[in-house]
């Protein structure tokens, strides 16, 4: 094991001679400098990846996503499109009349989704009433309170003397914020929400119902949003500060160039060139949601599920939850 510089153990360890080992008991590895060891034969270290995969498939994992935006921007449809199943709040309560609440009310729906033997406990949190009133002052407070409550719940389980082997994780791993397709600038409500929430959760902004904008309007609106975020020092996911190596930075830079994603959601299939595709049917044709030439939904899906799902969970645990934990423990230690 490496020791700290200046430790009194260093000279002793360097001066110690290795014990004599009989020739037949010589290990299959030999030191090749500070970078590591050169293997003389197959050891089987790579099998740990299979062990981790089998364990994850048996235990399953949790993923919690929050969708925020005004009514009518397609939040429920987008979640159903993401997971190709009826997992949204509306889908679980058919026949109920949708009324705009006077205040923001958070509603969570939990499902277990299984694909090729992998089980995922998915929790979708919707925020009906957000931004729908004439006076939207402090409408983000219930959302901040909910996110902090999930951190508090996890912290209380973590500091118990006798802890559970696996602490239930209800922390919000990603918050998808739906920007109305105005084609102009971000509203003060959008800026204030992302400024406050980006400090405690991974915020992914998207342009909702992007099929209402032309390609030129979409590109111009996206550029204006990027300028607004830069001007107001709002760091949305993936945050530049948390890139761990050059490969991550190169990948995330390409993603940051295209954020916010201009997305279109659809949960109905249509026939296109002999194939069944998810899309929205209009007088002028069918908008295919999984076609990169039509919208950027595939980029959002890849970010949230296929390439960065584990990273979303890691940043939630190691950054956002950690800062909350430090703050809470400092408060409790004060006289």
PDB file of C-alpha atoms in Angstrom, residues 20-284:
ATOM      1  CA  UNK A  20      12.999 -15.879  -0.048  1.00  0.00           C
ATOM      2  CA  UNK A  21      10.287 -17.708  -1.971  1.00  0.00           C
ATOM      3  CA  UNK A  22      10.792 -21.219  -3.321  1.00  0.00           C
ATOM      4  CA  UNK A  23      10.911 -21.369  -7.098  1.00  0.00           C
ATOM      5  CA  UNK A  24       7.718 -23.407  -7.404  1.00  0.00           C
ATOM      6  CA  UNK A  25       5.773 -20.865  -5.285  1.00  0.00           C
ATOM      7  CA  UNK A  26       6.791 -17.795  -7.261  1.00  0.00           C
ATOM      8  CA  UNK A  27       3.724 -15.632  -8.064  1.00  0.00           C
ATOM      9  CA  UNK A  28       2.538 -15.211 -11.649  1.00  0.00           C
ATOM     10  CA  UNK A  29       3.076 -11.419 -11.559  1.00  0.00           C
ATOM     11  CA  UNK A  30       6.149  -9.272 -11.400  1.00  0.00           C
ATOM     12  CA  UNK A  31       6.522  -5.582 -10.672  1.00  0.00           C
ATOM     13  CA  UNK A  32       6.962  -3.393 -13.731  1.00  0.00           C
ATOM     14  CA  UNK A  33       7.351  -0.018 -12.093  1.00  0.00           C
ATOM     15  CA  UNK A  34       4.883   2.370 -10.486  1.00  0.00           C
ATOM     16  CA  UNK A  35       2.219   1.889 -13.192  1.00  0.00           C
ATOM     17  CA  UNK A  36       1.352  -1.691 -12.228  1.00  0.00           C
ATOM     18  CA  UNK A  37       2.274  -5.317 -12.743  1.00  0.00           C
ATOM     19  CA  UNK A  38       2.963  -7.400 -15.822  1.00  0.00           C
ATOM     20  CA  UNK A  39       0.959 -10.648 -15.763  1.00  0.00           C
ATOM     21  CA  UNK A  40       2.678 -13.882 -16.788  1.00  0.00           C
ATOM     22  CA  UNK A  41      -0.603 -15.689 -17.330  1.00  0.00           C
ATOM     23  CA  UNK A  42      -4.392 -15.447 -17.070  1.00  0.00           C
ATOM     24  CA  UNK A  43      -5.538 -14.629 -13.530  1.00  0.00           C
ATOM     25  CA  UNK A  44      -9.284 -14.024 -14.020  1.00  0.00           C
ATOM     26  CA  UNK A  45      -9.594 -10.517 -12.594  1.00  0.00           C
ATOM     27  CA  UNK A  46     -12.004  -9.567 -15.370  1.00  0.00           C
ATOM     28  CA  UNK A  47     -14.539 -12.051 -13.948  1.00  0.00           C
ATOM     29  CA  UNK A  48     -15.429  -9.448 -11.311  1.00  0.00           C
ATOM     30  CA  UNK A  49     -17.403  -7.627 -14.025  1.00  0.00           C
ATOM     31  CA  UNK A  50     -19.585 -10.709 -14.527  1.00  0.00           C
ATOM     32  CA  UNK A  51     -20.031 -10.985 -10.759  1.00  0.00           C
ATOM     33  CA  UNK A  52     -21.176  -7.358 -10.559  1.00  0.00           C
ATOM     34  CA  UNK A  53     -23.570  -7.871 -13.470  1.00  0.00           C
ATOM     35  CA  UNK A  54     -25.123 -10.972 -11.916  1.00  0.00           C
ATOM     36  CA  UNK A  55     -25.496  -9.239  -8.544  1.00  0.00           C
ATOM     37  CA  UNK A  56     -27.125  -6.176 -10.108  1.00  0.00           C
ATOM     38  CA  UNK A  57     -29.528  -8.340 -12.101  1.00  0.00           C
ATOM     39  CA  UNK A  58     -30.560 -10.181  -8.937  1.00  0.00           C
ATOM     40  CA  UNK A  59     -30.962  -7.083  -6.748  1.00  0.00           C
ATOM     41  CA  UNK A  60     -32.155  -4.653  -9.392  1.00  0.00           C
ATOM     42  CA  UNK A  61     -31.578  -0.920  -9.062  1.00  0.00           C
ATOM     43  CA  UNK A  62     -33.514   2.276  -8.457  1.00  0.00           C
ATOM     44  CA  UNK A  63     -33.878   5.311 -10.691  1.00  0.00           C
ATOM     45  CA  UNK A  64     -35.895   8.371  -9.720  1.00  0.00           C
ATOM     46  CA  UNK A  65     -36.769  11.042 -12.251  1.00  0.00           C
ATOM     47  CA  UNK A  66     -38.682  14.301 -11.832  1.00  0.00           C
ATOM     48  CA  UNK A  67     -40.429  16.216 -14.605  1.00  0.00           C
ATOM     49  CA  UNK A  68     -41.126  19.930 -14.159  1.00  0.00           C
ATOM     50  CA  UNK A  69     -42.969  22.324 -16.440  1.00  0.00           C
ATOM     51  CA  UNK A  70     -46.265  24.001 -17.155  1.00  0.00           C
ATOM     52  CA  UNK A  71     -49.371  21.993 -17.961  1.00  0.00           C
ATOM     53  CA  UNK A  72     -49.755  20.958 -21.577  1.00  0.00           C
ATOM     54  CA  UNK A  73     -46.045  20.681 -22.430  1.00  0.00           C
ATOM     55  CA  UNK A  74     -46.166  16.892 -22.781  1.00  0.00           C
ATOM     56  CA  UNK A  75     -44.380  15.804 -19.588  1.00  0.00           C
ATOM     57  CA  UNK A  76     -46.399  12.622 -19.076  1.00  0.00           C
ATOM     58  CA  UNK A  77     -46.189  11.696 -22.759  1.00  0.00           C
ATOM     59  CA  UNK A  78     -42.427  12.234 -22.746  1.00  0.00           C
ATOM     60  CA  UNK A  79     -41.910   9.909 -19.766  1.00  0.00           C
ATOM     61  CA  UNK A  80     -44.048   7.224 -21.417  1.00  0.00           C
ATOM     62  CA  UNK A  81     -42.005   7.626 -24.601  1.00  0.00           C
ATOM     63  CA  UNK A  82     -38.709   7.378 -22.687  1.00  0.00           C
ATOM     64  CA  UNK A  83     -39.560   4.047 -21.074  1.00  0.00           C
ATOM     65  CA  UNK A  84     -41.921   2.773 -23.795  1.00  0.00           C
ATOM     66  CA  UNK A  85     -44.578   1.978 -21.219  1.00  0.00           C
ATOM     67  CA  UNK A  86     -47.414   3.666 -19.334  1.00  0.00           C
ATOM     68  CA  UNK A  87     -45.430   4.884 -16.334  1.00  0.00           C
ATOM     69  CA  UNK A  88     -46.605   8.489 -16.003  1.00  0.00           C
ATOM     70  CA  UNK A  89     -48.987   9.829 -13.393  1.00  0.00           C
ATOM     71  CA  UNK A  90     -51.824  10.336 -15.909  1.00  0.00           C
ATOM     72  CA  UNK A  91     -51.500   6.866 -17.353  1.00  0.00           C
ATOM     73  CA  UNK A  92     -51.897   5.309 -13.895  1.00  0.00           C
ATOM     74  CA  UNK A  93     -55.126   7.227 -13.192  1.00  0.00           C
ATOM     75  CA  UNK A  94     -57.342   6.941 -16.294  1.00  0.00           C
ATOM     76  CA  UNK A  95     -60.746   8.566 -16.356  1.00  0.00           C
ATOM     77  CA  UNK A  96     -59.941  11.299 -13.845  1.00  0.00           C
ATOM     78  CA  UNK A  97     -60.520  14.863 -14.910  1.00  0.00           C
ATOM     79  CA  UNK A  98     -57.300  16.859 -14.953  1.00  0.00           C
ATOM     80  CA  UNK A  99     -57.627  20.035 -12.913  1.00  0.00           C
ATOM     81  CA  UNK A 100     -54.935  22.644 -12.505  1.00  0.00           C
ATOM     82  CA  UNK A 101     -54.157  22.822  -8.765  1.00  0.00           C
ATOM     83  CA  UNK A 102     -53.884  26.211  -7.080  1.00  0.00           C
ATOM     84  CA  UNK A 103     -50.469  25.349  -5.669  1.00  0.00           C
ATOM     85  CA  UNK A 104     -47.684  23.018  -6.779  1.00  0.00           C
ATOM     86  CA  UNK A 105     -48.515  19.463  -5.717  1.00  0.00           C
ATOM     87  CA  UNK A 106     -45.927  16.756  -6.154  1.00  0.00           C
ATOM     88  CA  UNK A 107     -47.193  13.312  -7.125  1.00  0.00           C
ATOM     89  CA  UNK A 108     -44.997  10.222  -7.435  1.00  0.00           C
ATOM     90  CA  UNK A 109     -45.723   6.957  -9.209  1.00  0.00           C
ATOM     91  CA  UNK A 110     -43.454   3.909  -8.817  1.00  0.00           C
ATOM     92  CA  UNK A 111     -43.200   1.015 -11.273  1.00  0.00           C
ATOM     93  CA  UNK A 112     -40.887  -1.971 -11.674  1.00  0.00           C
ATOM     94  CA  UNK A 113     -39.656  -2.277 -15.253  1.00  0.00           C
ATOM     95  CA  UNK A 114     -37.822  -5.393 -16.448  1.00  0.00           C
ATOM     96  CA  UNK A 115     -35.783  -5.742 -19.634  1.00  0.00           C
ATOM     97  CA  UNK A 116     -33.620  -8.772 -20.473  1.00  0.00           C
ATOM     98  CA  UNK A 117     -33.525  -9.867 -16.842  1.00  0.00           C
ATOM     99  CA  UNK A 118     -32.570  -6.438 -15.466  1.00  0.00           C
ATOM    100  CA  UNK A 119     -35.101  -4.972 -13.034  1.00  0.00           C
ATOM    101  CA  UNK A 120     -35.386  -1.241 -12.480  1.00  0.00           C
ATOM    102  CA  UNK A 121     -37.553   0.336  -9.812  1.00  0.00           C
ATOM    103  CA  UNK A 122     -38.586   3.552 -11.542  1.00  0.00           C
ATOM    104  CA  UNK A 123     -40.166   6.460  -9.662  1.00  0.00           C
ATOM    105  CA  UNK A 124     -41.605   9.318 -11.716  1.00  0.00           C
ATOM    106  CA  UNK A 125     -42.400  12.525  -9.814  1.00  0.00           C
ATOM    107  CA  UNK A 126     -44.687  15.020 -11.530  1.00  0.00           C
ATOM    108  CA  UNK A 127     -45.242  18.634 -10.481  1.00  0.00           C
ATOM    109  CA  UNK A 128     -48.779  19.658 -11.509  1.00  0.00           C
ATOM    110  CA  UNK A 129     -49.486  23.329 -10.909  1.00  0.00           C
ATOM    111  CA  UNK A 130     -45.931  24.539 -11.565  1.00  0.00           C
ATOM    112  CA  UNK A 131     -45.947  27.815 -13.488  1.00  0.00           C
ATOM    113  CA  UNK A 132     -49.706  27.719 -14.160  1.00  0.00           C
ATOM    114  CA  UNK A 133     -50.756  30.603 -11.922  1.00  0.00           C
ATOM    115  CA  UNK A 134     -50.763  34.337 -12.585  1.00  0.00           C
ATOM    116  CA  UNK A 135     -48.406  34.846  -9.636  1.00  0.00           C
ATOM    117  CA  UNK A 136     -45.738  32.129  -9.711  1.00  0.00           C
ATOM    118  CA  UNK A 137     -43.604  33.584  -6.926  1.00  0.00           C
ATOM    119  CA  UNK A 138     -41.790  30.884  -4.946  1.00  0.00           C
ATOM    120  CA  UNK A 139     -43.540  28.080  -6.889  1.00  0.00           C
ATOM    121  CA  UNK A 140     -40.243  26.158  -6.767  1.00  0.00           C
ATOM    122  CA  UNK A 141     -40.296  25.948  -2.939  1.00  0.00           C
ATOM    123  CA  UNK A 142     -42.379  22.717  -2.741  1.00  0.00           C
ATOM    124  CA  UNK A 143     -40.004  21.086  -5.255  1.00  0.00           C
ATOM    125  CA  UNK A 144     -36.887  22.095  -3.288  1.00  0.00           C
ATOM    126  CA  UNK A 145     -38.588  20.890  -0.093  1.00  0.00           C
ATOM    127  CA  UNK A 146     -39.402  17.512  -1.659  1.00  0.00           C
ATOM    128  CA  UNK A 147     -35.843  16.971  -2.951  1.00  0.00           C
ATOM    129  CA  UNK A 148     -34.344  17.863   0.441  1.00  0.00           C
ATOM    130  CA  UNK A 149     -36.842  15.573   2.202  1.00  0.00           C
ATOM    131  CA  UNK A 150     -35.553  12.632   0.163  1.00  0.00           C
ATOM    132  CA  UNK A 151     -31.958  13.519   1.137  1.00  0.00           C
ATOM    133  CA  UNK A 152     -33.048  13.753   4.766  1.00  0.00           C
ATOM    134  CA  UNK A 153     -34.777  10.378   4.610  1.00  0.00           C
ATOM    135  CA  UNK A 154     -31.627   8.747   3.206  1.00  0.00           C
ATOM    136  CA  UNK A 155     -29.420  10.484   5.795  1.00  0.00           C
ATOM    137  CA  UNK A 156     -31.552   9.267   8.701  1.00  0.00           C
ATOM    138  CA  UNK A 157     -31.268   5.688   7.480  1.00  0.00           C
ATOM    139  CA  UNK A 158     -27.537   6.073   6.931  1.00  0.00           C
ATOM    140  CA  UNK A 159     -26.677   7.349  10.428  1.00  0.00           C
ATOM    141  CA  UNK A 160     -28.574   4.597  12.271  1.00  0.00           C
ATOM    142  CA  UNK A 161     -26.424   2.323  14.420  1.00  0.00           C
ATOM    143  CA  UNK A 162     -28.029  -0.762  12.873  1.00  0.00           C
ATOM    144  CA  UNK A 163     -28.365   0.045   9.212  1.00  0.00           C
ATOM    145  CA  UNK A 164     -30.234  -1.778   6.492  1.00  0.00           C
ATOM    146  CA  UNK A 165     -28.080  -3.766   4.133  1.00  0.00           C
ATOM    147  CA  UNK A 166     -29.496  -1.721   1.253  1.00  0.00           C
ATOM    148  CA  UNK A 167     -30.886   1.703   2.097  1.00  0.00           C
ATOM    149  CA  UNK A 168     -34.025   2.506   0.043  1.00  0.00           C
ATOM    150  CA  UNK A 169     -33.056   5.284  -2.363  1.00  0.00           C
ATOM    151  CA  UNK A 170     -35.809   7.833  -3.056  1.00  0.00           C
ATOM    152  CA  UNK A 171     -33.417  10.677  -3.929  1.00  0.00           C
ATOM    153  CA  UNK A 172     -34.156  12.455  -7.209  1.00  0.00           C
ATOM    154  CA  UNK A 173     -31.417  11.476  -9.667  1.00  0.00           C
ATOM    155  CA  UNK A 174     -32.482  13.699 -12.532  1.00  0.00           C
ATOM    156  CA  UNK A 175     -34.883  16.610 -13.049  1.00  0.00           C
ATOM    157  CA  UNK A 176     -36.070  17.190 -16.630  1.00  0.00           C
ATOM    158  CA  UNK A 177     -37.175  20.811 -16.992  1.00  0.00           C
ATOM    159  CA  UNK A 178     -39.548  21.557 -19.877  1.00  0.00           C
ATOM    160  CA  UNK A 179     -39.021  24.973 -21.476  1.00  0.00           C
ATOM    161  CA  UNK A 180     -42.067  26.306 -23.426  1.00  0.00           C
ATOM    162  CA  UNK A 181     -41.330  26.568 -27.185  1.00  0.00           C
ATOM    163  CA  UNK A 182     -41.659  30.368 -27.353  1.00  0.00           C
ATOM    164  CA  UNK A 183     -38.699  30.808 -29.691  1.00  0.00           C
ATOM    165  CA  UNK A 184     -37.525  33.884 -27.757  1.00  0.00           C
ATOM    166  CA  UNK A 185     -35.556  33.971 -24.489  1.00  0.00           C
ATOM    167  CA  UNK A 186     -35.827  32.041 -21.255  1.00  0.00           C
ATOM    168  CA  UNK A 187     -38.459  33.501 -18.935  1.00  0.00           C
ATOM    169  CA  UNK A 188     -37.461  34.799 -15.494  1.00  0.00           C
ATOM    170  CA  UNK A 189     -39.333  31.793 -14.039  1.00  0.00           C
ATOM    171  CA  UNK A 190     -37.175  29.372 -16.061  1.00  0.00           C
ATOM    172  CA  UNK A 191     -33.938  31.096 -15.054  1.00  0.00           C
ATOM    173  CA  UNK A 192     -34.836  31.311 -11.369  1.00  0.00           C
ATOM    174  CA  UNK A 193     -35.930  27.681 -11.213  1.00  0.00           C
ATOM    175  CA  UNK A 194     -32.782  26.339 -12.874  1.00  0.00           C
ATOM    176  CA  UNK A 195     -30.535  28.666 -10.860  1.00  0.00           C
ATOM    177  CA  UNK A 196     -31.951  27.355  -7.566  1.00  0.00           C
ATOM    178  CA  UNK A 197     -32.446  23.702  -8.494  1.00  0.00           C
ATOM    179  CA  UNK A 198     -29.137  23.127 -10.313  1.00  0.00           C
ATOM    180  CA  UNK A 199     -27.394  23.470  -6.930  1.00  0.00           C
ATOM    181  CA  UNK A 200     -29.227  20.525  -5.369  1.00  0.00           C
ATOM    182  CA  UNK A 201     -30.158  18.194  -8.262  1.00  0.00           C
ATOM    183  CA  UNK A 202     -29.114  17.270 -11.818  1.00  0.00           C
ATOM    184  CA  UNK A 203     -31.214  19.528 -14.071  1.00  0.00           C
ATOM    185  CA  UNK A 204     -31.627  18.589 -17.743  1.00  0.00           C
ATOM    186  CA  UNK A 205     -33.459  21.326 -19.707  1.00  0.00           C
ATOM    187  CA  UNK A 206     -35.420  20.391 -22.834  1.00  0.00           C
ATOM    188  CA  UNK A 207     -37.425  22.417 -25.359  1.00  0.00           C
ATOM    189  CA  UNK A 208     -40.917  20.931 -25.173  1.00  0.00           C
ATOM    190  CA  UNK A 209     -43.085  20.296 -28.252  1.00  0.00           C
ATOM    191  CA  UNK A 210     -40.239  21.236 -30.578  1.00  0.00           C
ATOM    192  CA  UNK A 211     -42.388  20.378 -33.625  1.00  0.00           C
ATOM    193  CA  UNK A 212     -44.077  23.785 -33.195  1.00  0.00           C
ATOM    194  CA  UNK A 213     -40.815  25.515 -34.200  1.00  0.00           C
ATOM    195  CA  UNK A 214     -39.098  25.549 -37.576  1.00  0.00           C
ATOM    196  CA  UNK A 215     -35.542  24.234 -37.737  1.00  0.00           C
ATOM    197  CA  UNK A 216     -34.176  27.796 -37.933  1.00  0.00           C
ATOM    198  CA  UNK A 217     -36.278  28.944 -34.964  1.00  0.00           C
ATOM    199  CA  UNK A 218     -35.208  25.881 -33.014  1.00  0.00           C
ATOM    200  CA  UNK A 219     -31.489  26.504 -33.603  1.00  0.00           C
ATOM    201  CA  UNK A 220     -31.803  30.200 -32.717  1.00  0.00           C
ATOM    202  CA  UNK A 221     -33.851  29.481 -29.574  1.00  0.00           C
ATOM    203  CA  UNK A 222     -31.328  26.864 -28.443  1.00  0.00           C
ATOM    204  CA  UNK A 223     -28.446  29.309 -28.909  1.00  0.00           C
ATOM    205  CA  UNK A 224     -30.259  31.988 -26.893  1.00  0.00           C
ATOM    206  CA  UNK A 225     -30.928  29.527 -24.070  1.00  0.00           C
ATOM    207  CA  UNK A 226     -27.246  28.523 -23.988  1.00  0.00           C
ATOM    208  CA  UNK A 227     -26.279  32.210 -23.791  1.00  0.00           C
ATOM    209  CA  UNK A 228     -28.770  32.785 -20.952  1.00  0.00           C
ATOM    210  CA  UNK A 229     -27.426  29.836 -18.964  1.00  0.00           C
ATOM    211  CA  UNK A 230     -23.853  31.048 -19.445  1.00  0.00           C
ATOM    212  CA  UNK A 231     -24.700  34.652 -18.541  1.00  0.00           C
ATOM    213  CA  UNK A 232     -26.442  33.630 -15.314  1.00  0.00           C
ATOM    214  CA  UNK A 233     -23.774  31.003 -14.424  1.00  0.00           C
ATOM    215  CA  UNK A 234     -26.313  28.161 -14.348  1.00  0.00           C
ATOM    216  CA  UNK A 235     -24.631  24.754 -14.511  1.00  0.00           C
ATOM    217  CA  UNK A 236     -27.027  22.140 -15.916  1.00  0.00           C
ATOM    218  CA  UNK A 237     -26.253  18.446 -16.341  1.00  0.00           C
ATOM    219  CA  UNK A 238     -23.683  17.255 -17.422  1.00  0.00           C
ATOM    220  CA  UNK A 239     -21.731  19.744 -15.284  1.00  0.00           C
ATOM    221  CA  UNK A 240     -18.307  20.663 -16.603  1.00  0.00           C
ATOM    222  CA  UNK A 241     -16.782  20.606 -13.099  1.00  0.00           C
ATOM    223  CA  UNK A 242     -17.476  16.877 -12.674  1.00  0.00           C
ATOM    224  CA  UNK A 243     -15.813  15.541 -15.843  1.00  0.00           C
ATOM    225  CA  UNK A 244     -13.312  12.968 -14.590  1.00  0.00           C
ATOM    226  CA  UNK A 245     -11.047  12.376 -17.586  1.00  0.00           C
ATOM    227  CA  UNK A 246     -10.423  13.658 -21.139  1.00  0.00           C
ATOM    228  CA  UNK A 247     -12.723  11.014 -22.667  1.00  0.00           C
ATOM    229  CA  UNK A 248     -15.623  12.061 -20.412  1.00  0.00           C
ATOM    230  CA  UNK A 249     -14.949  15.718 -21.157  1.00  0.00           C
ATOM    231  CA  UNK A 250     -14.940  15.124 -24.929  1.00  0.00           C
ATOM    232  CA  UNK A 251     -18.242  13.207 -24.779  1.00  0.00           C
ATOM    233  CA  UNK A 252     -19.901  15.695 -22.434  1.00  0.00           C
ATOM    234  CA  UNK A 253     -18.706  18.664 -24.487  1.00  0.00           C
ATOM    235  CA  UNK A 254     -20.586  17.245 -27.477  1.00  0.00           C
ATOM    236  CA  UNK A 255     -23.690  16.865 -25.296  1.00  0.00           C
ATOM    237  CA  UNK A 256     -23.364  20.387 -23.851  1.00  0.00           C
ATOM    238  CA  UNK A 257     -23.272  21.834 -27.370  1.00  0.00           C
ATOM    239  CA  UNK A 258     -26.744  20.388 -28.029  1.00  0.00           C
ATOM    240  CA  UNK A 259     -28.406  21.166 -24.690  1.00  0.00           C
ATOM    241  CA  UNK A 260     -31.274  21.934 -24.343  1.00  0.00           C
ATOM    242  CA  UNK A 261     -32.561  19.056 -26.436  1.00  0.00           C
ATOM    243  CA  UNK A 262     -35.478  19.921 -28.721  1.00  0.00           C
ATOM    244  CA  UNK A 263     -37.806  16.982 -28.063  1.00  0.00           C
ATOM    245  CA  UNK A 264     -41.147  15.625 -29.251  1.00  0.00           C
ATOM    246  CA  UNK A 265     -43.020  12.974 -27.297  1.00  0.00           C
ATOM    247  CA  UNK A 266     -45.482  10.397 -28.609  1.00  0.00           C
ATOM    248  CA  UNK A 267     -46.963   7.195 -27.216  1.00  0.00           C
ATOM    249  CA  UNK A 268     -48.784   6.033 -30.359  1.00  0.00           C
ATOM    250  CA  UNK A 269     -47.345   3.968 -33.200  1.00  0.00           C
ATOM    251  CA  UNK A 270     -47.859   4.704 -36.895  1.00  0.00           C
ATOM    252  CA  UNK A 271     -47.013   2.867 -40.108  1.00  0.00           C
ATOM    253  CA  UNK A 272     -44.061   4.444 -41.980  1.00  0.00           C
ATOM    254  CA  UNK A 273     -42.493   2.642 -44.967  1.00  0.00           C
ATOM    255  CA  UNK A 274     -43.782  -0.686 -43.738  1.00  0.00           C
ATOM    256  CA  UNK A 275     -42.467  -0.200 -40.179  1.00  0.00           C
ATOM    257  CA  UNK A 276     -44.254   0.658 -36.939  1.00  0.00           C
ATOM    258  CA  UNK A 277     -42.700   3.795 -35.436  1.00  0.00           C
ATOM    259  CA  UNK A 278     -43.531   6.051 -32.488  1.00  0.00           C
ATOM    260  CA  UNK A 279     -44.652   9.412 -33.794  1.00  0.00           C
ATOM    261  CA  UNK A 280     -47.161  12.246 -34.074  1.00  0.00           C
ATOM    262  CA  UNK A 281     -49.461  12.305 -37.092  1.00  0.00           C
ATOM    263  CA  UNK A 282     -50.160  15.671 -38.715  1.00  0.00           C
ATOM    264  CA  UNK A 283     -51.715  16.833 -41.995  1.00  0.00           C
ATOM    265  CA  UNK A 284     -48.247  17.151 -43.477  1.00  0.00           C
TER     266      UNK A 284
END
